[in-house]
Coordinates of C-alpha atoms in Angstrom, one line a residue:
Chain A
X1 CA 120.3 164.6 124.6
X2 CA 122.7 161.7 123.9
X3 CA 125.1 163.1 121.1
X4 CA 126.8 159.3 121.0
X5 CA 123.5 157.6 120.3
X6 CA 122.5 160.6 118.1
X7 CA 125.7 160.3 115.8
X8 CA 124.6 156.3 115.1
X9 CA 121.9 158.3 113.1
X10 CA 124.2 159.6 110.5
X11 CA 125.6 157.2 108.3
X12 CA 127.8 159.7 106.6
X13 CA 129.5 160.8 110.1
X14 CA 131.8 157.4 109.5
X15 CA 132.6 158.7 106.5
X16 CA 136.9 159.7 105.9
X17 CA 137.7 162.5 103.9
X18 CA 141.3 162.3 102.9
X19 CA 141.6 159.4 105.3
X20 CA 140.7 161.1 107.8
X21 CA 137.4 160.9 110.0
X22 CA 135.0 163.5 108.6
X23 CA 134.3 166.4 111.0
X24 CA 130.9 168.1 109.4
X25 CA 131.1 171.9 110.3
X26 CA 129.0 173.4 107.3
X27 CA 125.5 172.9 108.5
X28 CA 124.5 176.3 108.1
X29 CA 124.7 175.4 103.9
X30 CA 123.2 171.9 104.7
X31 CA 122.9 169.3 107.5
X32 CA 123.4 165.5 106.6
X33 CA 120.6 163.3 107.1
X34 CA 119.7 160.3 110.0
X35 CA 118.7 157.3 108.4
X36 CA 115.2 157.6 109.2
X37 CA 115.0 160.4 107.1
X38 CA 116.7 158.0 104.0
X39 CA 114.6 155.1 105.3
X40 CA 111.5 157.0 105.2
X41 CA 112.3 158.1 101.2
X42 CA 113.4 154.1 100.7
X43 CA 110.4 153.3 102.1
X44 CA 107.7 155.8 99.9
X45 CA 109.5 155.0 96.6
X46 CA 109.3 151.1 97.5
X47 CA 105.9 150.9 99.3
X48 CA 103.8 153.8 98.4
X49 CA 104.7 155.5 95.1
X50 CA 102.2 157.2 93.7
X51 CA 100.7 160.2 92.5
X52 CA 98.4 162.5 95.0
X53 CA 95.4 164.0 95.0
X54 CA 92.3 162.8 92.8
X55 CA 93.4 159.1 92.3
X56 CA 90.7 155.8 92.8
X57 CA 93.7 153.7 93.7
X58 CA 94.8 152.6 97.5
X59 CA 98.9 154.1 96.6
X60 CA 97.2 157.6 95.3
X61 CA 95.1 157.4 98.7
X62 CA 98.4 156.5 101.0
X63 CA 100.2 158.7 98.7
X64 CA 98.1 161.8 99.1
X65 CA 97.2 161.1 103.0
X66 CA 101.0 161.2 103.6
X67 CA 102.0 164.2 101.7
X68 CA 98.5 166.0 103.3
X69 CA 99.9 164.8 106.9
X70 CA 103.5 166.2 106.4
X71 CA 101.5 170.2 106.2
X72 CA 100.0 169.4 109.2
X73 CA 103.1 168.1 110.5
X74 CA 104.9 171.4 109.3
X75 CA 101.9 173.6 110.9
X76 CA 102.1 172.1 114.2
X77 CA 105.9 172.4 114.2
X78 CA 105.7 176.5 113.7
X79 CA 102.6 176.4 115.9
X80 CA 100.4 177.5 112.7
X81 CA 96.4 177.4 113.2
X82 CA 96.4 174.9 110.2
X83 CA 98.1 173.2 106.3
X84 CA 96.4 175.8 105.0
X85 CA 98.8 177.9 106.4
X86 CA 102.1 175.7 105.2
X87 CA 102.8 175.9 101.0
X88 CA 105.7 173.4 100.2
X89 CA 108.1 175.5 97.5
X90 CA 111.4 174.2 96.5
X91 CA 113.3 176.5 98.8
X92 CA 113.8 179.4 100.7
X93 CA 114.6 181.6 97.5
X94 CA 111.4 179.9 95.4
X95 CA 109.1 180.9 98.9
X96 CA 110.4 184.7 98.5
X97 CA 110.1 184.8 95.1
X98 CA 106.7 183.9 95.9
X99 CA 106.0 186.2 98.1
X100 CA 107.7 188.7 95.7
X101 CA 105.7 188.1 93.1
X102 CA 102.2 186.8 94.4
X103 CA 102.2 190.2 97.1
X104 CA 104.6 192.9 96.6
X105 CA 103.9 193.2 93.2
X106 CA 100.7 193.0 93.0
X107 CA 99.7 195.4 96.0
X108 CA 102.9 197.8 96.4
X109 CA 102.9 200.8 94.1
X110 CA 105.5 203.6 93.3
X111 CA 106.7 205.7 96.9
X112 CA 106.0 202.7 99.2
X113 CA 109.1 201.3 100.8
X114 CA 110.3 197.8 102.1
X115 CA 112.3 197.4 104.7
X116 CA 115.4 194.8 105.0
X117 CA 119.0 194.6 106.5
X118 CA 122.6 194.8 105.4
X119 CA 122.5 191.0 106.9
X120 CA 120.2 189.4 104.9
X121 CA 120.9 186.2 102.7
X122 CA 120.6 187.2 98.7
X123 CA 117.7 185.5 99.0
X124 CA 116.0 187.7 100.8
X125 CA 117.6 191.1 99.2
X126 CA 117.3 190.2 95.4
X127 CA 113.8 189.7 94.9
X128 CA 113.2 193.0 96.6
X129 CA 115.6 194.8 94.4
X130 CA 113.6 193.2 91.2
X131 CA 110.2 194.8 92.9
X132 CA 112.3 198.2 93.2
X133 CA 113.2 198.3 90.2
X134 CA 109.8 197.0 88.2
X135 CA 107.5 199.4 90.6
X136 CA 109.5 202.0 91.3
X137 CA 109.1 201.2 95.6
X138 CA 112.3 201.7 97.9
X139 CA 114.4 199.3 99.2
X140 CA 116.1 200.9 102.3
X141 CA 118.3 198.5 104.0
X142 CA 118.7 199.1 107.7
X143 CA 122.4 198.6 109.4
X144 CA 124.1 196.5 112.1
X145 CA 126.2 197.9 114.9
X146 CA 129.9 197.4 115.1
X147 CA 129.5 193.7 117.3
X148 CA 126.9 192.6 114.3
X149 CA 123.6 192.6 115.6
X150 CA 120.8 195.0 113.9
X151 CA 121.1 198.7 114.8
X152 CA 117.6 198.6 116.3
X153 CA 117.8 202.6 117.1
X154 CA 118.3 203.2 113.0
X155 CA 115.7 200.3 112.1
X156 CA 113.0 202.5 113.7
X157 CA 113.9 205.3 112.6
X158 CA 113.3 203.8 109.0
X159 CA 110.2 202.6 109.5
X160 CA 107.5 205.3 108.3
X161 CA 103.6 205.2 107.1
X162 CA 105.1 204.2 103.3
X163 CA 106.8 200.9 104.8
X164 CA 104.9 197.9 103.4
X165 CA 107.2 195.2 103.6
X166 CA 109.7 194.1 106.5
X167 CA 112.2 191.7 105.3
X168 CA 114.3 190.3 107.7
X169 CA 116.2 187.2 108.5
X170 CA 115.6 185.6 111.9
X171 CA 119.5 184.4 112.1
X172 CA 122.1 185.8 110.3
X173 CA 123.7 183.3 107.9
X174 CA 127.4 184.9 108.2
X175 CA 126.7 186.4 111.8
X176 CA 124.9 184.2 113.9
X177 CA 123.2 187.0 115.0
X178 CA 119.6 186.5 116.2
X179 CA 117.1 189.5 115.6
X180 CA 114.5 189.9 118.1
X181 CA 111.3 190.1 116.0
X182 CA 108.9 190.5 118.5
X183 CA 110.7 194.0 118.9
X184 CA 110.7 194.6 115.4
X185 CA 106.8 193.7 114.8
X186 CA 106.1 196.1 117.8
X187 CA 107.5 198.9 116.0
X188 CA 105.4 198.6 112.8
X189 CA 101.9 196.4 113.2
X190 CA 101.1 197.2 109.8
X191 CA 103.2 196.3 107.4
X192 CA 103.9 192.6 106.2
X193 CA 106.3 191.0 108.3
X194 CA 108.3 188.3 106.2
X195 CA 110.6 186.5 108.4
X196 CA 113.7 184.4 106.9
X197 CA 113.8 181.4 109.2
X198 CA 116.3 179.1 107.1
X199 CA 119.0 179.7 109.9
X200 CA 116.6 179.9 112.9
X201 CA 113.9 177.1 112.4
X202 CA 116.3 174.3 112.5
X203 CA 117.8 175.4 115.2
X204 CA 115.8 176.9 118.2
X205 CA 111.7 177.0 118.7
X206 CA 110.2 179.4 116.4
X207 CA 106.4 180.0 117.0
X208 CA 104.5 181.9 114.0
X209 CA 102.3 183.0 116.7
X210 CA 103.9 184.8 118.8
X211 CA 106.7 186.3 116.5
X212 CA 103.0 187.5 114.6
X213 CA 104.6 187.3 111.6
X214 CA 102.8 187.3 108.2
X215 CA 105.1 184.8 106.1
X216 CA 107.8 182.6 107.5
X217 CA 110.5 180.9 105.0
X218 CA 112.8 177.9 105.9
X219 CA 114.1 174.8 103.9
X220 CA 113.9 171.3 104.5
X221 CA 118.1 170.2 104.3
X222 CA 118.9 172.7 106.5
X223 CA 117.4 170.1 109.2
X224 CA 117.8 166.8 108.6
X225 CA 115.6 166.9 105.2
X226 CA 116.4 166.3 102.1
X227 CA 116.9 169.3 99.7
X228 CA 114.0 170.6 97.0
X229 CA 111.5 171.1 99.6
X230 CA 111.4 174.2 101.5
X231 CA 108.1 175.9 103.4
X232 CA 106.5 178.8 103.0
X233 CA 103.7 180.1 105.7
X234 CA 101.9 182.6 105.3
X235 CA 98.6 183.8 107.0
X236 CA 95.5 182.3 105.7
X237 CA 93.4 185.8 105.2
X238 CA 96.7 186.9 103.3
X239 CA 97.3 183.9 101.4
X240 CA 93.5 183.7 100.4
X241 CA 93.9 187.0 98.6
X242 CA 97.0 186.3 96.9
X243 CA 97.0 185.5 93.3
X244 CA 98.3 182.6 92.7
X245 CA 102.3 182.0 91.8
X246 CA 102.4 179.2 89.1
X247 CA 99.6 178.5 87.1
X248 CA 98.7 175.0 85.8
X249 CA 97.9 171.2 87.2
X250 CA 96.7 170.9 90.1
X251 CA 96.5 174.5 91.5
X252 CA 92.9 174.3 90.0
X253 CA 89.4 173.6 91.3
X254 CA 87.7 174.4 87.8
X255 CA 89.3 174.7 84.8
X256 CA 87.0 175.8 81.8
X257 CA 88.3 177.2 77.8
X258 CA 89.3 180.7 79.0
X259 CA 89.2 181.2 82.2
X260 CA 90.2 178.9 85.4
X261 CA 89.2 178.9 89.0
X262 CA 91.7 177.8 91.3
X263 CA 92.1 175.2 94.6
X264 CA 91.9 175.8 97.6
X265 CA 94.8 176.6 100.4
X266 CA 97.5 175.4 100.1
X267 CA 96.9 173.7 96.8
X268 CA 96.6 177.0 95.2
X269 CA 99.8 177.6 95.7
X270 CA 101.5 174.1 94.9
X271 CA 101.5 173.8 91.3
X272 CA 101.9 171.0 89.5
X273 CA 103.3 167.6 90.8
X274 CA 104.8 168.6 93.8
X275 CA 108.2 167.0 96.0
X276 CA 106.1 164.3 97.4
X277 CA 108.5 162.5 98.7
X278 CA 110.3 165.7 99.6
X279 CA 107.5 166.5 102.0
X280 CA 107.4 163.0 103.3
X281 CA 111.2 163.6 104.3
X282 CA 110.8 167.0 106.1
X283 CA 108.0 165.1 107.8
X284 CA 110.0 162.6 109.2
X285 CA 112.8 165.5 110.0
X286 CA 110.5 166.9 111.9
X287 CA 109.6 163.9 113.7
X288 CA 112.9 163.2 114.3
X289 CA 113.8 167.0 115.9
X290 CA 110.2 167.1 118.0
X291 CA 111.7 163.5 119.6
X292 CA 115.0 165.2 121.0
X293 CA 113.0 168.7 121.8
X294 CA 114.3 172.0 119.8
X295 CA 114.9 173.5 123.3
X296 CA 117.7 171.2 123.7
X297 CA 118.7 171.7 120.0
X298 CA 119.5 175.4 121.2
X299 CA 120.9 174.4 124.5
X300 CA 123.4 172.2 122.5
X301 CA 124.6 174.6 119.7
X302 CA 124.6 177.4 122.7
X303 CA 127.4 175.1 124.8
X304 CA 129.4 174.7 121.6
X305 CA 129.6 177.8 120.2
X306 CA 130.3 178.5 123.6
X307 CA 132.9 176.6 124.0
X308 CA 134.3 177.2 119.6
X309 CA 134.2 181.1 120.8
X310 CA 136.9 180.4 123.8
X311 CA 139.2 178.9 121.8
X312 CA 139.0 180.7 118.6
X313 CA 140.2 183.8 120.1
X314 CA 143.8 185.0 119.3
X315 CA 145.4 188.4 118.8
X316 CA 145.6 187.1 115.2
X317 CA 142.1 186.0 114.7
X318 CA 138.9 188.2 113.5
X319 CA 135.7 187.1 114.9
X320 CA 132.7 188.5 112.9
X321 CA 129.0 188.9 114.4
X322 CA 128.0 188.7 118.1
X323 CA 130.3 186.7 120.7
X324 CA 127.2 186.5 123.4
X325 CA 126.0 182.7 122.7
X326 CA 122.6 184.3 124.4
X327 CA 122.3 186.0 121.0
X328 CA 124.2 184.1 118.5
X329 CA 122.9 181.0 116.2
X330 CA 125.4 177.5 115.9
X331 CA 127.2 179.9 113.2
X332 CA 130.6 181.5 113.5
X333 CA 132.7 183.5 110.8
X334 CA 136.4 184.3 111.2
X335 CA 139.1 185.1 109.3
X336 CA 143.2 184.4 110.6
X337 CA 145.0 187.4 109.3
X338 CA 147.2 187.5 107.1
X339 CA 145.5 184.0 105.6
X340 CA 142.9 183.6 102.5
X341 CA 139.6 182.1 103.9
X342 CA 139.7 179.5 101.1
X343 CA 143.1 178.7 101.9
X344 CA 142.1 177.6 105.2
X345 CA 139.5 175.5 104.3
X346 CA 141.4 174.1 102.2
X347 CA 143.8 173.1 104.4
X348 CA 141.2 171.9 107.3
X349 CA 139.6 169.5 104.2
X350 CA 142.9 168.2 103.9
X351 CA 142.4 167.0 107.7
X352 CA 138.3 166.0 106.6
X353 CA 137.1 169.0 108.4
X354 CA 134.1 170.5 106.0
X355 CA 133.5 174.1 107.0
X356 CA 132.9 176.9 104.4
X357 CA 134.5 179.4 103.3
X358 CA 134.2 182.6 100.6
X359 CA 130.9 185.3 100.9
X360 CA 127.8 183.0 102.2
X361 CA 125.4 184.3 99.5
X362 CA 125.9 188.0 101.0
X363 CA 128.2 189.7 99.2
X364 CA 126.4 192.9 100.6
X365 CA 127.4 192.3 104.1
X366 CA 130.9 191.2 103.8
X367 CA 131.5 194.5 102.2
X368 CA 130.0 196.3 105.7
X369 CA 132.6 194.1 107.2
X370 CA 135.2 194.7 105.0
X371 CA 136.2 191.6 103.2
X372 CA 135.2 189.4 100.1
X373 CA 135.0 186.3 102.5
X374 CA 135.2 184.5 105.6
X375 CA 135.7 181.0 107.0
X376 CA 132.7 179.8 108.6
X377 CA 132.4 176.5 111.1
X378 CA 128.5 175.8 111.9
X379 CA 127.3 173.2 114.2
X380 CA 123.8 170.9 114.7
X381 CA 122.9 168.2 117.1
X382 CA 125.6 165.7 116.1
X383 CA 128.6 168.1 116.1
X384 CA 131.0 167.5 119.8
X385 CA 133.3 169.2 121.7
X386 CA 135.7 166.2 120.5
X387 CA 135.3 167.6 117.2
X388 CA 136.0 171.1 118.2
X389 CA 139.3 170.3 119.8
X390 CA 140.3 168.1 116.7
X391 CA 139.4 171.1 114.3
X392 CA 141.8 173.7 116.7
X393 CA 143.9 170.7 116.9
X394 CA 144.7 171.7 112.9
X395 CA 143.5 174.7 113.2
X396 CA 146.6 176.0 115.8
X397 CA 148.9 174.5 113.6
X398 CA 147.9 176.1 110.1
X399 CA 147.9 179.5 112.0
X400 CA 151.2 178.9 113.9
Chain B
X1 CA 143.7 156.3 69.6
X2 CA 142.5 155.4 73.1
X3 CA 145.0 158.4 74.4
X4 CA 143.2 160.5 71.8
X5 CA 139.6 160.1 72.8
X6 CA 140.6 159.9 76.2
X7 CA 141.8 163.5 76.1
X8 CA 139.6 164.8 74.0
X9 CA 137.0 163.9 76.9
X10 CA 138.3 165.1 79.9
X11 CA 138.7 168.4 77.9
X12 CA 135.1 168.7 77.2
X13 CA 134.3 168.0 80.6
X14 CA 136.1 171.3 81.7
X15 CA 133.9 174.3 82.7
X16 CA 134.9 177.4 81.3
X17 CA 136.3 178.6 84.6
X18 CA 138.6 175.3 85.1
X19 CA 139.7 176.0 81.8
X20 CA 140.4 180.0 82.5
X21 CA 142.4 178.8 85.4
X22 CA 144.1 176.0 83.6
X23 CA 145.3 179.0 81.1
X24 CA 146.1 180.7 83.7
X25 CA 148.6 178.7 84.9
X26 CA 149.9 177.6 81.5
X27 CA 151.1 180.9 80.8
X28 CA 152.6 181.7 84.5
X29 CA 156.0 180.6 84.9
X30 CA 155.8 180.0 88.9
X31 CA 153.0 178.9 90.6
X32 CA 150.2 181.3 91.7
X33 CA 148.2 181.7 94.9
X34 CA 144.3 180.9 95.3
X35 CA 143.6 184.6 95.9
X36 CA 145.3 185.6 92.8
X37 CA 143.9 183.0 90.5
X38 CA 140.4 183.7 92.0
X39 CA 141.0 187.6 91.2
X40 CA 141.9 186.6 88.1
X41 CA 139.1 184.3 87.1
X42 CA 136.7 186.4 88.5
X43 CA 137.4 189.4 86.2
X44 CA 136.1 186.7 83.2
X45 CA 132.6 187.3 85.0
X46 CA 131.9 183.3 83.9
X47 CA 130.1 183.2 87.5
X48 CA 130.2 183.6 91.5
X49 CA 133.3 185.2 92.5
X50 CA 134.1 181.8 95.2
X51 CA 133.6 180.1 92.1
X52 CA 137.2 179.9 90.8
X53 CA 138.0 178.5 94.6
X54 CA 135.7 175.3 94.0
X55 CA 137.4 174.7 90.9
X56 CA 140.9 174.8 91.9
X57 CA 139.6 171.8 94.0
X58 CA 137.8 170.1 91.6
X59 CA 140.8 170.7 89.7
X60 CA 143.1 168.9 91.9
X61 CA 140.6 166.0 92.5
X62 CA 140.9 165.6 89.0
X63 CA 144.8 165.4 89.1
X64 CA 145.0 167.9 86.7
X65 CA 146.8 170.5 88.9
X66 CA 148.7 170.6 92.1
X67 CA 149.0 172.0 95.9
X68 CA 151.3 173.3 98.1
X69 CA 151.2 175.4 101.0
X70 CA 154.0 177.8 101.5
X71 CA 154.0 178.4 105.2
X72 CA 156.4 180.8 105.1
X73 CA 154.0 183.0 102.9
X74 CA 150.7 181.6 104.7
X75 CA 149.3 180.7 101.4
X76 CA 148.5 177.5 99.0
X77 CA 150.4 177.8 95.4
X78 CA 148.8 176.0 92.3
X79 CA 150.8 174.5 89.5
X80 CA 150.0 171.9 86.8
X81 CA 150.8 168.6 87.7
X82 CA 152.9 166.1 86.7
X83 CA 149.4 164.7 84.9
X84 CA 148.3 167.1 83.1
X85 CA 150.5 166.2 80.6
X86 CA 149.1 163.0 80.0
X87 CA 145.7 163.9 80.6
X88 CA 145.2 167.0 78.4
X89 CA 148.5 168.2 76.1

């Protein structure tokens, strides 16, 4: 992996912030984007422009062909059997929400539980609350142990014959902490497993296969792709029974004055016209991932958060979530006492180092741990060690 | 007249927070931390409680308000700036 040659990918990375060379440690909210990810939306708005599906014309054909071959791309990347399997949504919330309201309302009914954790994005804790609420189910949310990984011993112990939804994010956003859920599907084979994989699919090899999960969520920008797109896969008997989420154009095979039959997978799903070019971009993301190899995507973020860990550490300096880089995502949250989060941030900007800083969309979590916020640094494939020793470089001196 | 119009517009572009925080320091006669002002702000419940935070910045992008960090106190004090004069009384 040849970070130098990577890095001539990324327009932005010449970019200064404040006059100052940008160092880009928020890629946990979004990653920036190699220019044959901008090339390839360039190049479908100037060459092949169309709408899909059920156009005479050559650019509906190209059109369609390309948007069909970025499922299948999608498919083979999660090791799906097939794009029936792969439903582009807008995001990771919008693939919940389907999921929310196309399954769990429809099949869950008053005493059955769903099952989530104190670490879960809002994304994939709100939804659940609307279904408790509407159907009268139970939300129980399971806890993490004092280093911030899951509390696997109380997890089990939560799981009971009336559990018919597990929840739970592959990565922790604000942790880094990666749940093993192989273990979890072991401990309950018969309840839907729905797997947030916004933090973990970008980062490391995720197989739908042998996770055997039911749904799997993740978004395009988080790598490399550009934003409005996200995935959503689901199996095909499940998604075959599913009603269907929006109802309109396109989602239809036979449309008649009151009463509709609808497409087939995954078009029944993908209602009106969809993020075409969207799905062209996450196509050539993918592309550009499966060329460098996601095993040495991990290997990569391991050695820096590695080597971020080392020199974080001070008597002054809270670490949040696991320290083992065995176990931990390309994420890290910290606070430096007696400092606000945003303050810090702040101050790093000043220096162009982006990181973020405040409650990461779980407000739920940050109240386990005890605060309102946190400064968080995440890494992807063009982040360096150079950078790291610039960002403690300014770090050192803000905290004295 | 061009002064006129001109402030009239960069007032309407003000969300409500950046104008909460804007009154804020208006009526504070020294200059206020980020945690305090985002305390603040947040009790309006006009949105996400790091929202006040992003507008302190977009504040200062604006030149509107002002920076400084007191490194004796470990924090970042906000004040008008010498601008907001001209771009909004």
């Amino acid at each position: 992996m040849n970070i130098e040659e990577i890095r001539k990918d990324f327009p932005i990375l010449k970019r200064k912030i404040n006059g100052k060379q940008l160092i880009y440690f928020d890629n946990s909210a979004t990653t920036q984007k190699p220019v044959q990810v901008i090339n390839a939306i360039k190049n479908f708005y100037e060459t092949y422009n169309a709408n899909i599906h059920r156009g005479i014309h050559t650019l509906s054909q190209e059109a369609s062909e390309m948007y069909e071959d970025a499922h299948k791309k999608v498919a083979d990347f999660i090791g799906a059997n097939d794009m029936q399997e792969i439903i582009f949504v807008r995001n990771t919330t919008e693939a919940i929400n389907l999921v929310m309201y196309s399954y769990a309302m429809e099949n869950l009914e008053k005493g059955d539980e769903i099952l989530t954790t104190i670490m879960e994005h809002h994304s994939n804790l709100v939804p659940w609350q609307y279904v408790e609420q509407k159907k009268g189910i139970k939300l129980k949310i399971a806890d993490i142990k004092d280093d911030g990984t899951l509390d696997l011993d109380q997890f089990k112990q939560m799981i009971n014959e009336k559990t018919k939804i597990i929840a739970i994010t592959h990565i922790s956003n604000v942790l880094g902490t990666i749940n093993d859920i192989k273990k979890i599907r072991k401990m309950k084979k018969d309840a839907i497993l729905l797997v947030d994989g916004a933090q973990s699919v970008p980062h490391m090899l995720v197989n739908v296969k042998k996770m055997n999960c039911d749904f799997l969520i993740f978004s395009a920008h988080k790598m490399l792709g550009p934003t409005g797109i996200g995935v959503l896969y689901g199996k095909k008997e499940l998604l075959e029974k599913m009603k269907p989420f929006l109802y309109g154009g396109d989602m239809i095979s036979k449309v008649e004055q009151h009463k509709s039959t609808f497409a087939i997978l995954p078009w029944k799903f993908e209602a009106g016209t969809s993020n075409i070019v969207g799905g062209i971009g996450l196509a050539t993301a993918i592309d550009y991932l499966n060329k460098i190899g996601m095993q040495n995507v991990r290997d990569h973020e391991k050695e820096l958060v590695k080597y971020f860990l080392e020199k974080l550490e001070d008597r002054n300096t809270i670490i949040y979530g696991p320290k083992d880089p065995e176990i931990k995502g390309g994420c890290i949250s910290f606070n430096i006492k007696g400092f606000n989060y945003h303050d810090i941030a702040s101050l790093l900007d000043k220096s162009g180092i982006a990181i973020r800083s405040g409650h990461h969309c779980a407000q739920p979590l940050l109240k386990r741990l005890g605060t309102t916020g946190t400064c968080r640094a995440s890494f992807y494939i063009y982040n360096t060690k150079e950078e790291i020793d610039k960002f403690f470089d300014i770090l050192n001196k803000i905290r004295g | 007249m061009f002064w006129k119009r001109k402030k009239k517009k960069e007032e309407d572009s003000l969300t409500l927070s950046e104008k909460a925080i804007i009154s804020l320091l208006q009526s504070s006669k020294k200059p206020l931390s980020t945690e305090f002002i985002c305390k603040k702000v947040d009790k309006l419940n006009l949105g996400c409680v790091d929202e006040p935070s992003h507008f302190l910045h977009r504040l200062e992008k604006k030149g509107i308000i002002k920076k400084e960090f007191s490194k004796k106190e470990k924090i970042i004090l906000w004040s008008l700036s010498e601008k907001y004069d001209r771009l909004l009384r």
